[in-house]
PDB file of C-alpha atoms in Angstrom:
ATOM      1  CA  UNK A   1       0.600 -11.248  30.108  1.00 60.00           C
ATOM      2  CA  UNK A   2       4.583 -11.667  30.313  1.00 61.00           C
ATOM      3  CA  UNK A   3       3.635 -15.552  30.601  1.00 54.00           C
ATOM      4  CA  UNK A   4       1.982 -15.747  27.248  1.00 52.00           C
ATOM      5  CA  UNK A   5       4.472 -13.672  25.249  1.00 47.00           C
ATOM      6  CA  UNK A   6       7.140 -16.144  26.520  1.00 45.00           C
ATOM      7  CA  UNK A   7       5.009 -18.914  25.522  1.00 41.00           C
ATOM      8  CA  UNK A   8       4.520 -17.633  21.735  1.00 42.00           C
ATOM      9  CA  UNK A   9       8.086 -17.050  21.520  1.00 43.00           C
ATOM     10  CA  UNK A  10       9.360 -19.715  22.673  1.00 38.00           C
ATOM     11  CA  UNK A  11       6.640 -21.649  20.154  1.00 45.00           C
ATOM     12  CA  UNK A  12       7.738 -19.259  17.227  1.00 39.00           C
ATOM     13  CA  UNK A  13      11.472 -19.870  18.237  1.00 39.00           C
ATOM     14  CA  UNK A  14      10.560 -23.918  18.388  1.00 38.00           C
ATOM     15  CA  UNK A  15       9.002 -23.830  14.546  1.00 40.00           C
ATOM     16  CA  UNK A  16      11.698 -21.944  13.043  1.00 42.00           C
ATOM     17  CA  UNK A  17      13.713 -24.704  14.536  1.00 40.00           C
ATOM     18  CA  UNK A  18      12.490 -27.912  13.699  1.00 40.00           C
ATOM     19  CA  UNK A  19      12.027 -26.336  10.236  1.00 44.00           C
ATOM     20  CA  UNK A  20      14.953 -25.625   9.600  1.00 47.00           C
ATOM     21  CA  UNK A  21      17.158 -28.975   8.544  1.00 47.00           C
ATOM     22  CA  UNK A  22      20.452 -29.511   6.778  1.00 55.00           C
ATOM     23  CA  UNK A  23      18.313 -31.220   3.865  1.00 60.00           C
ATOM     24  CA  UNK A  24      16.442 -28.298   3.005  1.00 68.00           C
ATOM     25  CA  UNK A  25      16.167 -24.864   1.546  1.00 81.00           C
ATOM     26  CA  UNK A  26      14.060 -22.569   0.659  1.00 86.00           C
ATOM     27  CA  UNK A  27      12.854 -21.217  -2.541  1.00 88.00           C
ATOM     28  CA  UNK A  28      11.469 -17.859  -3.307  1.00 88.00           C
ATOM     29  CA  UNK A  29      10.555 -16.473  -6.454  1.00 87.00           C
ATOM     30  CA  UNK A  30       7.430 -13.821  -7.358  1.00 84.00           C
ATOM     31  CA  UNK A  31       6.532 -13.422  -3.921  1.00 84.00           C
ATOM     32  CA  UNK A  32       6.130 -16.750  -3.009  1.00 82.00           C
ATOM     33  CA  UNK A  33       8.884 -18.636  -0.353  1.00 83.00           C
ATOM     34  CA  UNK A  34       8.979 -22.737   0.070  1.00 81.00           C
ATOM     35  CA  UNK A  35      10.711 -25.062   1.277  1.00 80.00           C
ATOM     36  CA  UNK A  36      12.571 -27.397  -0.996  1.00 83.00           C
ATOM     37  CA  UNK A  37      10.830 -30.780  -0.878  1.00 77.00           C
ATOM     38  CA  UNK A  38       7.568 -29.736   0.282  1.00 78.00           C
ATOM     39  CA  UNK A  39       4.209 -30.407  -1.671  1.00 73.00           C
ATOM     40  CA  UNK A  40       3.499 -26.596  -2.019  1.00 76.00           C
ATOM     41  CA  UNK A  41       5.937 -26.326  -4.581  1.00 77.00           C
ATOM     42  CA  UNK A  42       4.392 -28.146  -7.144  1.00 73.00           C
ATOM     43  CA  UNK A  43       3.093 -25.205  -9.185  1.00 74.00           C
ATOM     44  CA  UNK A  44       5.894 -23.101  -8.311  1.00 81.00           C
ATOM     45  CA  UNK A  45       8.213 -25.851  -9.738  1.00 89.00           C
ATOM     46  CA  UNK A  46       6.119 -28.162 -11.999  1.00 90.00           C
ATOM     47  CA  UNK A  47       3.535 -26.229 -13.626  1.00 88.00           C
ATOM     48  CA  UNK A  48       5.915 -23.562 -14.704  1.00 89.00           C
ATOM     49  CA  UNK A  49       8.602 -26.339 -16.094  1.00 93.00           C
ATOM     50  CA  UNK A  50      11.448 -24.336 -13.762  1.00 93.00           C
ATOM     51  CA  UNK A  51      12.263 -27.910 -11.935  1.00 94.00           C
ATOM     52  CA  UNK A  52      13.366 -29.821 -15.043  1.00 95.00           C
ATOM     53  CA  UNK A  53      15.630 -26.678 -16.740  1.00 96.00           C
ATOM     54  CA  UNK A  54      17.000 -26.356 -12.758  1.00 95.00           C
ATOM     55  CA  UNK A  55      18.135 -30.053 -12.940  1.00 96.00           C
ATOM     56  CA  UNK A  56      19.065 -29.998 -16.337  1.00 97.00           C
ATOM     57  CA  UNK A  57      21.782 -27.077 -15.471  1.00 95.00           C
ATOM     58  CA  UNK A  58      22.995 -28.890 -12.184  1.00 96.00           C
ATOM     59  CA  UNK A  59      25.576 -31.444 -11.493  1.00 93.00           C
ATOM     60  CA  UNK A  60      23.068 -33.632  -9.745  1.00 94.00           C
ATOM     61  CA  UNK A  61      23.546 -37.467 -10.942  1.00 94.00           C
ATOM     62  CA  UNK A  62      20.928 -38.405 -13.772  1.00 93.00           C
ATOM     63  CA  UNK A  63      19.414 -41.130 -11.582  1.00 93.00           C
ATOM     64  CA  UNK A  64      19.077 -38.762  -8.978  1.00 95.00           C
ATOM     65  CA  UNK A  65      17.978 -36.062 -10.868  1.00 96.00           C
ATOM     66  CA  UNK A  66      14.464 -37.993 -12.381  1.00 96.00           C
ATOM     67  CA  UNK A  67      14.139 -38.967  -8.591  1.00 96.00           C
ATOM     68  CA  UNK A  68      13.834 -35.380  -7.766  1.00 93.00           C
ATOM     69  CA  UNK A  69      11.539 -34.474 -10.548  1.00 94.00           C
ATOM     70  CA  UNK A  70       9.605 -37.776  -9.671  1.00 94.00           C
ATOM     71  CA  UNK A  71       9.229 -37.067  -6.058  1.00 92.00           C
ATOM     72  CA  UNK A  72       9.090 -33.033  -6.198  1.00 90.00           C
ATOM     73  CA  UNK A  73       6.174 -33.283  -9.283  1.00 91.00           C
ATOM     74  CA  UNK A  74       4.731 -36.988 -10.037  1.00 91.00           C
ATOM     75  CA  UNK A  75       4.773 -38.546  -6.756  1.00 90.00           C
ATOM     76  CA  UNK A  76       5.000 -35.962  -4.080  1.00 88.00           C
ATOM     77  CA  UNK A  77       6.665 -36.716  -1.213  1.00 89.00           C
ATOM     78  CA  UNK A  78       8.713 -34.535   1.104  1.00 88.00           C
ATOM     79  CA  UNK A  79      10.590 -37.280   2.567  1.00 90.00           C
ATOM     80  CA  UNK A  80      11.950 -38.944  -0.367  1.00 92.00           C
ATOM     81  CA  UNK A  81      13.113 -35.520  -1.711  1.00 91.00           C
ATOM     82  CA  UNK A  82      14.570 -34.502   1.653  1.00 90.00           C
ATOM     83  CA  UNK A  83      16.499 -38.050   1.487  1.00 92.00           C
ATOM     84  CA  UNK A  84      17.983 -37.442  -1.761  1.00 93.00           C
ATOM     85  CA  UNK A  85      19.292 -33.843  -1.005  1.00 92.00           C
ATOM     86  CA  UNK A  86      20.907 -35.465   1.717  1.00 93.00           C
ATOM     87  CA  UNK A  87      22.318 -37.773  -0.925  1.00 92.00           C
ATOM     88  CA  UNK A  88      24.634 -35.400  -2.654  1.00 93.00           C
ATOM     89  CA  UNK A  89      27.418 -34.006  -1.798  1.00 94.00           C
ATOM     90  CA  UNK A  90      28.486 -30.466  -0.709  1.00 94.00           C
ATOM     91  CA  UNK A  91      29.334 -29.531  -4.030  1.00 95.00           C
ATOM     92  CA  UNK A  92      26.511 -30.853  -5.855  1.00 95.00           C
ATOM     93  CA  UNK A  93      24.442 -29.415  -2.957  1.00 93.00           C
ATOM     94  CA  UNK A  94      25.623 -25.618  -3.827  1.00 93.00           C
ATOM     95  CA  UNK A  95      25.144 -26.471  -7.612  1.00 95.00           C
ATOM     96  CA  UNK A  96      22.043 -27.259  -7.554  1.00 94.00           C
ATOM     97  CA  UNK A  97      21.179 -24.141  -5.765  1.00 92.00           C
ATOM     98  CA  UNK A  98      22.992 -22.326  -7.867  1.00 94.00           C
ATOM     99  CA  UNK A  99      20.832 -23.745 -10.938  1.00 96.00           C
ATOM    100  CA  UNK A 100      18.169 -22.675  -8.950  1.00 93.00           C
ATOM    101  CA  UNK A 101      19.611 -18.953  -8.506  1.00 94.00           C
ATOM    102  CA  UNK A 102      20.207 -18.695 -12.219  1.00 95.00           C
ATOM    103  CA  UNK A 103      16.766 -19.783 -13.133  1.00 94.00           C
ATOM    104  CA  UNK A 104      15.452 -16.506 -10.927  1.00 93.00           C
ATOM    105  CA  UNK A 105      14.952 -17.992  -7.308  1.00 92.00           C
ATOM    106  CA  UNK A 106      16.198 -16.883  -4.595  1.00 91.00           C
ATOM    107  CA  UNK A 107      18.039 -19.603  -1.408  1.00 87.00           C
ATOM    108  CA  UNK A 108      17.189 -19.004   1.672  1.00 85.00           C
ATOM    109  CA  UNK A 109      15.685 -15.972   2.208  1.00 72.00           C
ATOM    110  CA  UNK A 110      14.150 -17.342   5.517  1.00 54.00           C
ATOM    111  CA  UNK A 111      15.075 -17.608   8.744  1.00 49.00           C
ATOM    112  CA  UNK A 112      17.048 -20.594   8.398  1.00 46.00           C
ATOM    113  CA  UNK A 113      19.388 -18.943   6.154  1.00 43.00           C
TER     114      UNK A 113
END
């Protein structure tokens, strides 16, 4: 029995891990929490029109910034978002999720926090 507690902790303590990256965050807003950059947040982003007033309140560059509506909402793709977080600097890192914060979400309310 003491085996397989190990074993799910030290599988629970593996996930948290390898989810946790310096090019992501996570979102949470109205119950729901997500990962930055993942295809689950298209209706939490998209639908609702939060992704393109949370860009257009950052510092993120322009280019950059129809690269992460592109890859967040047209073309889905966790990597290519993920890539371009990694992109930006510190500072344009914290604005952004600070443009998130203002538009009601909450950063990192999960273990990688």
């Amino acid at each position: 029995m003491k085996h397989k507690f190990f074993l799910a902790a030290l599988i629970l303590a593996v996930a948290v891990f390898l989810g946790c990256s310096a090019n992501r965050f996570t979102l949470y807003k109205d119950g729901r929490d997500y990962y930055f950059g993942t295809r689950q947040v298209d209706k939490m982003l998209c639908a609702s029109g939060d992704l393109k007033e949370v860009l257009a309140r950052s510092s993120v560059p322009s280019n950059l910034k129809k690269d992460f509506y592109r890859y967040n909402c047209v073309e889905p793709n966790s990597d290519k978002v993920q890539g371009l977080y990694a992109l930006l600097s510190p500072d344009e890192k914290e604005n952004l999720q600070l443009a998130f914060e203002a538009q009601g979400y909450e950063i990192n309310r999960s273990p990688c926090s």
